[in-house]
XYZ file of C-alpha atoms in Angstrom:
773
model
C -1.887 -23.311 -13.038
C -5.157 -24.073 -11.223
C -6.315 -26.172 -14.185
C -3.119 -28.237 -14.019
C -3.609 -28.838 -10.298
C -7.178 -30.046 -10.890
C -5.998 -32.490 -13.542
C -3.328 -33.814 -11.196
C -5.875 -34.229 -8.408
C -8.154 -36.347 -10.613
C -5.217 -38.547 -11.559
C -4.350 -39.247 -7.948
C -7.715 -40.940 -7.318
C -8.233 -42.457 -3.884
C -5.068 -41.084 -2.304
C -6.145 -37.579 -3.250
C -9.583 -38.181 -1.758
C -7.891 -39.290 1.452
C -5.758 -36.170 1.495
C -8.821 -34.019 0.863
C -10.551 -35.607 3.849
C -7.722 -34.959 6.277
C -6.463 -31.607 4.931
C -9.369 -29.662 3.493
C -9.681 -25.921 2.854
C -10.937 -23.892 5.767
C -14.195 -22.654 4.262
C -16.394 -23.263 7.275
C -13.741 -22.125 9.741
C -13.476 -18.855 7.864
C -17.234 -18.289 7.831
C -17.438 -18.876 11.596
C -14.851 -16.201 12.226
C -16.493 -13.545 10.117
C -18.217 -10.793 12.025
C -20.130 -7.795 10.843
C -18.899 -4.248 11.366
C -21.246 -1.323 10.916
C -19.771 1.908 9.709
C -20.619 4.743 12.055
C -21.805 7.995 10.537
C -19.943 11.136 11.498
C -21.817 14.014 13.058
C -21.603 17.415 11.385
C -19.302 18.780 14.098
C -16.992 15.757 13.871
C -16.953 16.029 10.083
C -15.871 19.675 10.263
C -13.140 18.772 12.757
C -11.888 15.950 10.528
C -11.946 18.268 7.512
C -9.772 20.715 9.471
C -7.318 17.964 10.472
C -7.105 16.655 6.895
C -5.607 19.980 5.779
C -2.335 19.184 7.525
C -1.988 15.610 6.289
C -3.597 15.558 2.855
C -3.216 19.023 1.322
C 0.235 20.214 2.392
C 1.885 19.207 -0.894
C -0.788 20.656 -3.166
C -0.953 23.846 -1.088
C 2.719 24.770 -1.494
C 2.633 24.755 -5.315
C 2.224 28.574 -5.559
C 5.824 28.835 -4.335
C 7.249 27.751 -7.691
C 4.608 27.519 -10.473
C 5.050 30.892 -12.243
C 8.855 30.696 -11.849
C 8.890 27.345 -13.718
C 6.294 28.425 -16.284
C 8.383 31.439 -17.418
C 12.022 30.411 -16.776
C 13.220 32.848 -19.466
C 11.040 35.748 -18.353
C 7.737 37.237 -19.539
C 7.610 38.959 -22.931
C 3.892 39.729 -23.084
C 1.693 40.253 -20.028
C -1.180 38.564 -21.869
C 0.825 35.354 -21.507
C 0.318 35.665 -17.742
C -3.453 35.602 -18.247
C -3.168 32.573 -20.537
C -0.985 30.728 -18.035
C -3.441 31.613 -15.230
C -6.322 30.230 -17.309
C -4.421 26.970 -17.765
C -3.777 26.786 -14.014
C -7.451 27.414 -13.179
C -8.752 24.677 -15.477
C -5.975 22.248 -14.522
C -6.946 22.613 -10.844
C -10.607 22.196 -11.738
C -10.294 19.151 -13.982
C -7.607 17.123 -12.203
C -7.622 17.615 -8.396
C -11.252 18.741 -8.047
C -13.265 16.659 -10.518
C -11.050 13.657 -11.225
C -9.435 12.996 -7.836
C -11.593 14.485 -5.071
C -14.912 13.419 -6.606
C -14.013 10.314 -8.676
C -10.689 8.623 -7.904
C -10.967 9.017 -4.127
C -14.213 7.048 -4.263
C -12.182 4.094 -5.542
C -10.200 3.821 -2.318
C -9.755 0.414 -0.713
C -11.831 0.883 2.454
C -10.379 4.367 2.791
C -6.848 3.391 1.741
C -5.493 5.263 -1.257
C -2.540 4.890 -3.594
C -1.501 2.737 -6.519
C -1.222 -0.514 -4.561
C -4.588 0.066 -2.879
C -6.192 0.167 -6.347
C -4.273 -2.966 -7.326
C -5.371 -4.870 -4.211
C -8.964 -3.801 -4.930
C -8.648 -5.252 -8.436
C -7.086 -8.453 -7.066
C -10.253 -9.033 -5.040
C -12.469 -8.676 -8.094
C -10.396 -10.713 -10.537
C -7.776 -13.458 -10.301
C -4.906 -11.273 -11.451
C -2.443 -11.828 -8.607
C 0.775 -13.338 -9.942
C 1.225 -15.296 -6.680
C -1.621 -17.870 -6.857
C -2.239 -18.163 -3.104
C -5.762 -16.758 -3.113
C -8.544 -18.954 -1.764
C -12.302 -18.678 -1.350
C -11.894 -18.632 2.438
C -10.267 -15.212 2.071
C -13.528 -13.851 0.676
C -15.261 -14.484 4.018
C -13.231 -11.819 5.797
C -15.125 -8.779 6.999
C -12.710 -6.473 5.172
C -12.715 -8.550 1.972
C -15.346 -6.452 0.217
C -16.110 -7.149 -3.421
C -19.055 -7.007 -5.802
C -19.625 -9.942 -8.191
C -20.233 -9.281 -11.884
C -23.188 -10.532 -13.909
C -22.649 -13.358 -16.360
C -22.113 -12.247 -19.990
C -21.889 -8.592 -18.959
C -19.129 -6.367 -20.315
C -17.320 -6.246 -16.913
C -17.436 -10.071 -16.752
C -15.965 -10.349 -20.258
C -13.261 -7.846 -19.300
C -12.496 -9.885 -16.184
C -12.147 -13.130 -18.156
C -9.985 -11.393 -20.751
C -7.688 -10.110 -18.005
C -7.464 -13.495 -16.251
C -6.849 -15.449 -19.450
C -3.095 -14.981 -19.862
C -0.180 -14.527 -17.495
C 1.241 -11.860 -19.819
C -1.692 -9.537 -19.090
C -1.334 -10.067 -15.338
C 2.391 -9.326 -15.524
C 1.779 -6.227 -17.666
C -0.701 -4.931 -15.083
C 1.777 -5.635 -12.282
C 4.551 -3.758 -14.123
C 2.174 -0.818 -14.621
C 1.476 -0.763 -10.867
C 5.187 -1.016 -10.066
C 5.962 1.902 -12.399
C 3.367 4.029 -10.594
C 4.800 2.956 -7.241
C 8.342 3.856 -8.287
C 7.172 7.286 -9.397
C 5.544 7.853 -6.001
C 8.921 7.017 -4.438
C 10.484 9.583 -6.784
C 7.818 12.046 -5.636
C 8.961 11.411 -2.054
C 12.451 12.514 -3.086
C 11.558 15.501 -5.263
C 8.775 17.076 -3.151
C 11.041 17.884 -0.162
C 13.757 19.109 -2.526
C 11.629 21.597 -4.482
C 9.387 22.665 -1.565
C 12.174 23.398 0.902
C 14.458 24.975 -1.711
C 11.623 27.223 -2.947
C 10.723 28.268 0.595
C 14.374 28.965 1.474
C 14.826 31.151 -1.607
C 12.717 33.810 0.142
C 15.865 34.912 1.959
C 17.381 36.002 -1.343
C 14.484 38.356 -2.158
C 15.402 40.700 0.697
C 19.140 40.112 0.172
C 19.664 40.116 -3.644
C 23.439 39.868 -3.366
C 23.330 36.599 -1.449
C 25.047 33.658 -3.130
C 22.706 30.865 -4.302
C 24.985 28.266 -2.667
C 24.049 29.669 0.735
C 20.333 29.082 -0.045
C 21.164 25.496 -1.024
C 23.077 24.937 2.248
C 20.113 26.267 4.269
C 17.763 23.951 2.347
C 20.059 20.959 2.966
C 20.152 21.605 6.719
C 16.353 21.822 6.828
C 16.094 18.573 4.861
C 18.529 16.768 7.184
C 16.512 17.944 10.189
C 13.277 16.834 8.540
C 14.504 13.299 7.824
C 16.161 12.948 11.227
C 12.825 13.649 12.920
C 10.958 11.002 10.932
C 11.425 8.298 13.578
C 9.130 10.252 15.921
C 6.311 9.928 13.401
C 3.830 12.612 12.340
C 1.584 11.750 15.292
C 3.953 13.524 17.720
C 3.807 16.858 15.882
C 0.705 16.229 13.792
C -1.418 18.504 15.947
C 0.643 21.413 14.569
C 0.188 20.511 10.899
C -3.463 21.459 10.424
C -3.211 24.958 12.019
C -0.048 25.721 10.019
C -1.597 24.666 6.696
C -4.911 26.390 7.460
C -3.029 29.609 8.288
C -1.015 29.158 5.075
C -4.169 28.881 2.940
C -5.802 31.864 4.642
C -2.676 33.994 4.127
C -2.109 33.093 0.460
C -5.818 33.633 -0.211
C -5.797 36.988 1.583
C -2.617 38.155 -0.150
C -4.169 37.062 -3.457
C -7.212 39.288 -2.855
C -4.904 42.154 -1.862
C -2.868 41.840 -5.084
C -5.958 41.566 -7.292
C -7.461 44.734 -5.815
C -4.177 46.660 -5.812
C -2.588 45.684 -9.134
C -4.987 44.399 -11.810
C -8.576 43.175 -11.494
C -8.687 42.274 -15.193
C -6.761 39.034 -14.586
C -10.112 37.503 -13.595
C -10.898 37.252 -17.307
C -8.651 34.183 -17.211
C -11.734 32.205 -16.135
C -12.654 32.239 -19.833
C -11.049 29.182 -21.520
C -10.564 31.223 -24.713
C -7.381 32.631 -23.184
C -5.864 29.118 -23.297
C -6.348 29.056 -27.074
C -4.844 32.540 -27.487
C -1.934 31.597 -25.191
C -0.875 28.687 -27.414
C -1.472 30.713 -30.568
C 0.885 33.477 -29.367
C 3.637 31.346 -27.849
C 3.651 28.286 -30.110
C 6.265 25.746 -29.057
C 7.294 27.860 -26.039
C 3.697 27.695 -24.826
C 3.761 23.922 -25.211
C 6.983 23.486 -23.231
C 5.711 25.863 -20.540
C 3.088 23.229 -19.660
C 5.808 21.559 -17.582
C 5.606 24.553 -15.234
C 1.786 24.688 -15.312
C 1.810 21.004 -14.403
C 3.357 21.876 -11.032
C 0.101 23.556 -9.977
C -1.500 20.120 -9.577
C 1.444 18.332 -7.977
C 0.487 16.880 -4.640
C -2.714 15.418 -6.068
C -1.308 11.887 -5.927
C -0.125 12.459 -2.357
C -3.699 13.548 -1.629
C -4.914 10.144 -2.871
C -2.163 8.180 -1.113
C -2.840 9.845 2.270
C -6.555 9.070 2.436
C -6.215 6.501 5.209
C -7.331 8.425 8.287
C -10.133 10.672 7.071
C -13.608 10.095 5.619
C -14.021 11.027 1.968
C -16.680 13.596 2.859
C -14.230 15.414 5.188
C -11.602 15.563 2.425
C -14.176 16.875 -0.061
C -15.346 19.567 2.366
C -11.768 20.710 3.056
C -10.924 20.923 -0.648
C -14.062 22.688 -1.833
C -14.326 25.205 1.048
C -10.662 26.013 1.796
C -8.057 24.544 -0.543
C -9.578 25.162 -3.977
C -10.763 28.774 -3.472
C -7.571 29.817 -1.648
C -5.357 28.352 -4.376
C -7.357 30.139 -7.082
C -7.048 33.432 -5.181
C -3.296 32.895 -4.669
C -2.625 32.267 -8.379
C -4.892 35.140 -9.468
C -3.092 37.439 -7.015
C 0.367 36.466 -8.331
C -0.854 36.956 -11.905
C -2.220 40.416 -11.035
C 1.158 41.348 -9.496
C 3.050 40.074 -12.571
C 0.845 42.125 -14.897
C 2.515 45.227 -13.408
C 5.887 43.672 -12.475
C 6.673 41.106 -15.161
C 10.437 41.376 -14.586
C 9.982 39.882 -11.093
C 8.698 36.505 -12.301
C 11.657 34.853 -10.568
C 10.489 34.233 -6.987
C 7.182 35.837 -7.932
C 5.540 34.451 -4.814
C 7.823 36.295 -2.379
C 7.910 39.483 -4.447
C 4.108 39.679 -4.360
C 3.953 39.578 -0.523
C 3.288 42.974 1.161
C 6.350 44.131 3.071
C 4.495 44.337 6.417
C 3.856 40.558 6.509
C 6.919 39.378 4.590
C 8.893 37.683 7.362
C 5.890 36.067 9.098
C 4.902 34.762 5.671
C 8.430 33.451 5.089
C 8.273 31.466 8.353
C 4.822 30.059 7.519
C 5.995 29.184 3.980
C 9.002 27.268 5.349
C 6.832 25.398 7.858
C 4.274 24.596 5.140
C 7.063 23.262 2.908
C 8.104 20.940 5.748
C 4.501 19.762 6.177
C 4.255 19.144 2.409
C 7.492 17.162 2.520
C 6.195 15.156 5.471
C 3.073 14.207 3.516
C 5.067 12.898 0.542
C 7.550 11.026 2.761
C 4.700 9.398 4.706
C 3.033 8.426 1.412
C 6.318 6.817 0.296
C 6.595 4.808 3.535
C 2.985 3.716 3.160
C 3.268 2.518 -0.426
C 6.528 0.638 0.231
C 4.885 -1.087 3.186
C 2.036 -2.146 0.877
C 4.559 -3.396 -1.690
C 6.333 -5.488 0.975
C 3.051 -7.031 2.099
C 2.128 -8.012 -1.460
C 5.546 -9.557 -2.179
C 6.841 -6.769 -4.418
C 9.619 -5.299 -2.264
C 12.384 -6.818 -0.093
C 11.529 -7.154 3.600
C 12.501 -4.000 5.494
C 12.107 -2.857 9.074
C 8.746 -1.150 9.565
C 8.202 0.830 12.781
C 4.637 1.781 13.715
C 4.967 5.232 15.267
C 1.390 5.564 16.495
C -0.862 3.247 18.455
C -3.845 5.350 17.471
C -3.332 5.375 13.692
C -2.419 2.096 11.996
C -1.090 3.755 8.841
C 1.528 5.974 10.504
C 4.801 4.130 9.997
C 8.525 4.781 9.724
C 10.942 2.728 7.585
C 14.531 3.564 8.636
C 16.324 2.144 5.580
C 14.020 3.940 3.144
C 14.168 7.150 5.194
C 17.962 7.440 4.938
C 17.921 6.462 1.256
C 15.366 9.201 0.570
C 17.440 11.718 2.531
C 20.640 10.976 0.600
C 18.870 11.104 -2.778
C 17.006 14.288 -1.807
C 20.252 16.032 -0.810
C 21.935 14.873 -4.035
C 19.077 16.300 -6.118
C 19.106 19.609 -4.210
C 22.879 20.126 -4.364
C 23.151 18.746 -7.891
C 20.618 21.042 -9.557
C 20.704 24.031 -7.140
C 17.686 25.633 -8.838
C 13.935 25.161 -8.934
C 13.612 24.890 -12.716
C 15.369 21.556 -13.227
C 13.951 20.047 -10.039
C 10.516 21.250 -11.226
C 11.003 19.456 -14.559
C 11.881 16.261 -12.711
C 8.988 16.686 -10.285
C 6.452 17.225 -13.063
C 7.590 14.078 -14.877
C 7.107 11.896 -11.776
C 3.656 13.315 -11.030
C 2.225 13.035 -14.547
C 3.356 9.398 -14.910
C 1.658 8.485 -11.609
C -1.506 10.192 -12.880
C -1.392 8.197 -16.109
C -0.998 4.933 -14.175
C -3.963 5.878 -11.968
C -6.068 6.612 -15.072
C -5.344 3.170 -16.562
C -6.129 1.446 -13.259
C -9.340 3.470 -12.944
C -10.535 2.003 -16.250
C -10.500 -1.454 -14.646
C -11.920 -0.157 -11.351
C -14.882 1.434 -13.128
C -15.563 -1.762 -15.077
C -14.851 -4.547 -12.554
C -15.700 -2.814 -9.260
C -18.246 -0.124 -10.082
C -19.754 -1.934 -13.122
C -20.077 1.333 -15.029
C -21.370 1.515 -18.560
C -18.501 1.222 -21.019
C -19.459 4.541 -22.638
C -19.051 6.433 -19.336
C -15.699 4.711 -18.831
C -14.639 5.789 -22.318
C -15.654 9.445 -21.724
C -13.820 9.642 -18.362
C -10.716 7.949 -19.786
C -10.703 10.081 -22.939
C -10.934 13.380 -21.035
C -8.276 12.307 -18.509
C -5.840 11.147 -21.179
C -6.230 14.341 -23.212
C -5.120 16.434 -20.235
C -2.450 14.067 -18.891
C -0.922 13.055 -22.230
C -0.650 16.735 -23.156
C 1.287 17.409 -19.969
C 3.332 14.227 -20.449
C 4.433 15.296 -23.931
C 5.512 18.667 -22.506
C 7.663 17.192 -19.716
C 9.260 14.618 -22.042
C 10.730 17.470 -24.086
C 12.736 18.420 -20.990
C 14.418 15.050 -20.486
C 17.855 16.679 -20.733
C 16.801 19.500 -18.351
C 16.193 17.401 -15.233
C 13.233 15.259 -16.312
C 15.563 12.239 -16.548
C 15.972 12.110 -12.749
C 12.638 10.446 -11.834
C 13.041 8.062 -14.767
C 16.460 6.992 -13.489
C 15.199 6.625 -9.893
C 12.165 4.680 -11.105
C 14.318 2.363 -13.223
C 16.430 1.365 -10.199
C 13.458 0.785 -7.908
C 11.526 -1.011 -10.667
C 14.426 -3.416 -11.148
C 14.566 -4.111 -7.405
C 10.812 -4.636 -7.110
C 10.406 -6.782 -10.210
C 13.384 -9.026 -9.413
C 12.156 -9.538 -5.853
C 8.646 -10.369 -7.038
C 9.957 -12.676 -9.757
C 12.083 -14.599 -7.238
C 9.167 -14.771 -4.767
C 6.832 -16.215 -7.420
C 9.392 -18.823 -8.533
C 10.010 -19.840 -4.945
C 6.285 -20.246 -4.276
C 5.779 -22.264 -7.458
C 8.631 -24.589 -6.428
C 7.057 -25.171 -3.011
C 3.656 -25.851 -4.585
C 5.105 -28.382 -7.005
C 7.178 -30.165 -4.352
C 4.796 -30.299 -1.400
C 4.388 -33.649 0.386
C 1.186 -35.660 0.026
C -1.019 -36.355 3.035
C -0.805 -40.037 2.265
C 2.919 -39.977 2.978
C 2.249 -38.554 6.449
C -0.503 -41.076 7.221
C 1.698 -44.016 6.161
C 4.243 -43.017 8.810
C 1.714 -43.663 11.601
C 0.918 -41.517 14.674
C 4.584 -41.338 15.682
C 5.519 -40.323 12.114
C 8.221 -42.987 12.349
C 10.210 -40.657 14.569
C 10.962 -39.901 18.174
C 8.247 -37.467 19.353
C 9.955 -34.976 21.669
C 7.768 -33.098 24.231
C 6.956 -29.600 23.026
C 5.287 -27.717 20.183
C 7.029 -27.298 16.841
C 5.870 -24.377 14.679
C 6.891 -25.148 11.096
C 6.667 -21.975 8.974
C 5.626 -22.338 5.354
C 4.183 -20.240 2.556
C 1.658 -22.955 1.706
C -1.890 -22.714 3.023
C -2.552 -26.372 2.148
C -0.432 -29.500 1.917
C 2.713 -30.475 3.805
C 5.750 -28.306 2.942
C 8.955 -29.800 1.613
C 10.866 -28.349 4.544
C 9.103 -30.804 6.871
C 10.258 -33.921 5.014
C 13.731 -32.409 4.678
C 13.817 -31.786 8.439
C 12.693 -35.241 9.610
C 14.904 -36.980 7.026
C 18.026 -35.355 8.433
C 16.932 -35.262 12.077
C 14.666 -38.240 12.917
C 12.841 -36.507 15.765
C 9.946 -34.089 15.929
C 7.842 -32.469 18.619
C 4.741 -34.149 19.991
C 2.628 -31.348 18.554
C 3.376 -30.012 15.066
C 1.763 -26.865 13.692
C 2.254 -25.802 10.081
C 2.130 -22.012 10.217
C 1.352 -20.078 7.048
C 1.714 -16.300 7.368
C -0.339 -15.023 4.479
C -0.710 -11.479 3.140
C -4.088 -10.729 1.591
C -5.156 -7.965 -0.826
C -7.057 -6.176 1.949
C -5.968 -3.189 4.009
C -6.426 -4.970 7.364
C -7.578 -8.236 8.921
C -9.542 -7.886 12.193
C -7.728 -9.427 15.149
C -10.472 -11.981 15.839
C -10.331 -13.143 12.205
C -6.545 -13.372 12.111
C -6.027 -17.119 12.676
C -7.600 -20.066 10.896
C -6.884 -23.409 12.562
C -7.391 -26.887 11.089
C -6.485 -30.368 12.234
C -4.417 -32.420 9.792
C -4.993 -36.153 10.003
C -6.459 -38.114 12.947
C -6.392 -36.671 16.449
C -3.627 -38.934 17.715
C -1.232 -37.447 15.131
C -1.436 -34.037 16.902
C -0.759 -32.124 13.687
C -2.451 -28.798 13.014
C -2.388 -26.117 10.389
C -2.685 -22.437 11.307
C -3.035 -19.721 8.684
C -2.212 -16.248 10.055
C -3.747 -13.665 7.738
C -2.603 -10.057 7.449
C -3.596 -7.051 5.384
C -1.078 -4.674 3.871
C -1.577 -2.162 6.703
C -1.278 -4.682 9.534
C 1.735 -4.896 11.802
C 3.284 -8.365 11.535
C 5.816 -7.869 14.281
C 3.722 -8.807 17.299
C 5.260 -9.587 20.686
C 2.312 -11.868 21.451
C 2.202 -13.678 18.090
C 3.221 -17.035 19.600
C 0.723 -16.725 22.460
C -2.152 -15.754 20.158
C -1.367 -18.595 17.771
C -1.291 -21.248 20.517
C -4.424 -19.793 22.132
C -6.214 -20.165 18.798
C -5.254 -23.866 18.746
C -6.574 -24.314 22.300
C -9.809 -22.635 21.296
C -10.074 -24.859 18.222
C -9.704 -28.036 20.312
C -12.321 -26.842 22.816
C -14.815 -26.026 20.110
C -14.023 -29.297 18.354
C -14.859 -31.259 21.518
C -18.134 -29.341 21.719
C -19.024 -30.272 18.136
C -17.957 -33.905 18.543
C -20.236 -34.209 21.542
C -23.141 -32.648 19.675
C -22.996 -34.841 16.576
C -22.498 -38.475 15.655
C -20.233 -37.546 12.730
C -16.719 -38.932 12.809
C -15.029 -36.165 10.815
C -11.677 -34.829 11.990
C -12.475 -31.178 11.392
C -14.315 -28.809 13.644
C -16.732 -27.235 11.201
C -17.051 -29.971 8.600
C -19.995 -31.352 10.529
C -23.564 -30.288 9.882
C -24.499 -27.668 12.438
C -28.172 -28.393 11.791
C -27.697 -31.633 13.709
C -27.614 -29.606 16.925
C -30.811 -29.347 18.885
C -30.510 -25.576 19.203
C -28.599 -23.428 16.697
C -28.958 -20.302 18.775
C -27.431 -21.996 21.788
C -24.426 -23.065 19.736
C -23.975 -19.588 18.278
C -24.104 -17.959 21.668
C -21.581 -20.438 23.061
C -19.191 -19.717 20.184
C -19.541 -15.962 20.680
C -18.806 -16.314 24.399
C -15.823 -18.551 23.714
C -14.297 -16.107 21.293
C -14.885 -12.974 23.326
C -13.617 -14.032 26.760
C -10.546 -16.128 27.499
C -11.720 -16.947 31.021
C -15.075 -18.038 29.724
C -13.276 -20.121 27.131
C -11.530 -22.143 29.790
C -14.641 -22.748 31.875
C -17.103 -23.440 29.072
C -14.661 -25.483 27.011
C -13.615 -27.665 29.939
C -17.136 -28.250 31.185
C -18.397 -29.104 27.728
C -15.498 -31.444 27.078
C -15.983 -33.251 30.363
C -19.707 -33.623 29.742
C -18.977 -35.396 26.476
C -16.440 -37.932 27.539
C -13.505 -35.740 28.504
C -11.689 -36.164 25.161
C -11.344 -32.436 24.713
C -10.176 -31.935 28.290
C -7.509 -34.613 27.921
C -6.174 -33.056 24.744
C -6.182 -29.593 26.331
C -4.127 -30.939 29.217
C -1.801 -32.633 26.716
C -1.376 -29.405 24.751
C -0.732 -27.482 27.966
C 2.072 -29.884 28.924
C 3.562 -29.572 25.435
C 3.411 -25.786 25.589
C 5.115 -25.777 28.989
C 7.821 -28.092 27.616
C 8.750 -25.425 25.088
C 7.851 -23.951 21.700
C 10.323 -24.111 18.818
C 9.997 -22.049 15.628
C 11.265 -23.996 12.597
C 12.042 -21.740 9.616
C 13.441 -22.653 6.259
C 16.755 -20.981 5.481
C 16.467 -21.538 1.760
C 18.929 -20.736 -0.987
C 17.179 -20.161 -4.310
C 19.174 -20.963 -7.438
C 18.347 -21.121 -11.128
C 18.454 -24.543 -12.776
C 21.448 -25.299 -14.955
C 19.336 -25.316 -18.121
C 17.920 -21.849 -17.341
C 18.500 -18.930 -19.655
C 20.993 -16.145 -19.024
C 18.247 -13.673 -18.007
C 16.891 -16.042 -15.359
C 20.333 -16.873 -13.975
C 21.214 -13.179 -13.570
C 17.872 -12.467 -11.873
C 17.916 -15.420 -9.470
C 21.593 -16.207 -8.834
C 22.840 -12.656 -8.525
C 20.167 -9.956 -8.124
C 17.611 -11.930 -6.089
C 20.353 -13.582 -4.030
C 21.837 -10.177 -3.228
C 18.456 -8.752 -2.191
C 17.805 -11.749 0.071
C 21.148 -11.192 1.792
C 20.484 -7.546 2.612
C 16.782 -7.832 3.517
C 15.496 -8.652 6.985
C 15.109 -12.265 8.043
C 11.676 -13.790 8.536
C 12.549 -14.556 12.154
C 12.988 -10.827 12.803
C 9.774 -9.921 10.988
C 7.802 -12.441 13.077
C 9.644 -11.463 16.278
C 10.816 -15.031 16.922
C 12.985 -15.361 20.076
C 16.520 -16.289 19.083
C 16.736 -19.113 21.641
C 13.563 -20.707 20.190
C 14.641 -20.502 16.541
C 15.683 -23.497 14.439
C 16.746 -22.818 10.842
C 16.547 -25.649 8.313
C 18.836 -25.145 5.333
C 17.751 -26.243 1.880
C 18.341 -25.353 -1.761
C 15.569 -24.649 -4.260
C 16.408 -25.019 -7.951
C 13.779 -23.009 -9.780
């Protein structure tokens, strides 16, 4: 597509050169905004405190696995106690290979500036290769502080891989589908984790009351789930201070009870640390041993939630928490349950509760229930986070996102998704009514997410880390052996509950792909039908219209060129505001854009046209709904004009852009830099310095500032396109169904752009138009 645009630009000749002069990319503007942040090192005491806090947010899901692993591994009971040792050996090495080695020490290092999850890996790849299916990336984006990437060497294997990936749209689409599949499985995880955790915790009541009907346990679990989802709007920040102590107490108790059971029942279970018992386990059990891997798999569930919830803690804190608390306590808990089952193999159902000493049973039941709620909270928060990322990158319909914490950017609440998760979670719980089938479904979702992460890590290791291809092969080979083995085991149980995450993923995948497909087609239409700069210049300073006092903010998805909506507007209503600003709200593949790098401003055409372009840049974690968006945008234009007057007075160049001039023409670079820093950091200083400088160089800047002030006081109008996207008549059946029905339906039920940008209703002007794509 870029090649086609270059060919068209050469064909346009002089008119294109004119357009390039008056509407150029914002390279220099972007470089002026960039500032350097230094990462502060944590003290030892702070690191320990953060490691403690991470227990409640990151490890709740993984920590509650002992509630249901042995139950799901032996759903038909235990025939030979040696099978318990074999299963324990599998659990030990699964925990060692996947959560410990692969995730905590390898995958977590691939986070996007501390942000984890499938989309974080995808955004990291998008910065290192041109694989985004929406071609709105520009070199000015690379000058952001948070836009961190490492270039590859020419003719190296990573460079060849990059070119191979960028060569065809099919490969880009295949990678996107892979990411969407992983995302959909994380959403399924957000449904299944609360269901199995809360149901398993509630089943402790039945251990002391064997005659109790299972339906009563299900009702208790449903009430807990309803309460959990109803409290989501408060956000984890309100009760987050309770999470870490609860989970720490949980780990200490399960570790202590594990030691008690090992010493009391059977110390010989520790021979399970020998991997030979895995071989003997499969030799004895055959196909039953293979299918039991679906239950073993549950011992590492929560690993993906661990990766998705990285946002608020340093990697070193997470590693300390896992290696000193989580890993040893989990090993002790599983060894303790195995020791108990060696003497009480008939009590494999609810083995966790049966193995608890009677003196601490009820306190342990309360802590188990609270830990299950914390685990559910972690998976729900991870689901909110990944859907928010998908929305920002154009892969999910616009939904209401509420930021529940001013302290932590990543703590959000999405009402529509919350209630959808609650309904689906209740349906799963009441539909299956037992841990076995929910466990089969849960295992399927988790192992598919792990496989997606492995495939993405291949590209991360090559394009981002520049690893030797042999190391990449070894890591991939070992990961796939483990994960494909588990995957084959859970696929056997498709008819026993494993179909649930596949069905959920299919629905969400359809929604996400259709929305992205429609978004791409809409963007391509706007790119192909944008208005040339020459057309604007031929209209003259008045644009051939009545210029009404005020500022008109014309919203567009284009970061360059004049959008079609503008010509459509002035053709039907021959009047426009005295100041026109083309506003492009652009989402970038970065986790956040610093506030002082948010806006890029550029003048379009000569000064007497009073036309500007403003690109508002956001990362996938940033909050777009800002009550002061309009004020900040207009302030950035004022600042641009003041700095422009400063540059015009310091150079003889007659360019119409602020930073197109050669800064070396100034007598003192340091003076200019210090003035710019002062202007950006202090609004009051901006007014004084800008006005004085403008007046000292002819007053042009001061006059325009006064003009802009009058226009702002006259009123600001937000002009948004209310577009209807339709497939062309010659389109195929597939495209017509996607665009005319599915995409149209999603656009009707999603939130309007005016709501997302917090545009006042009385200042909103919608311009209707039809796009035939």
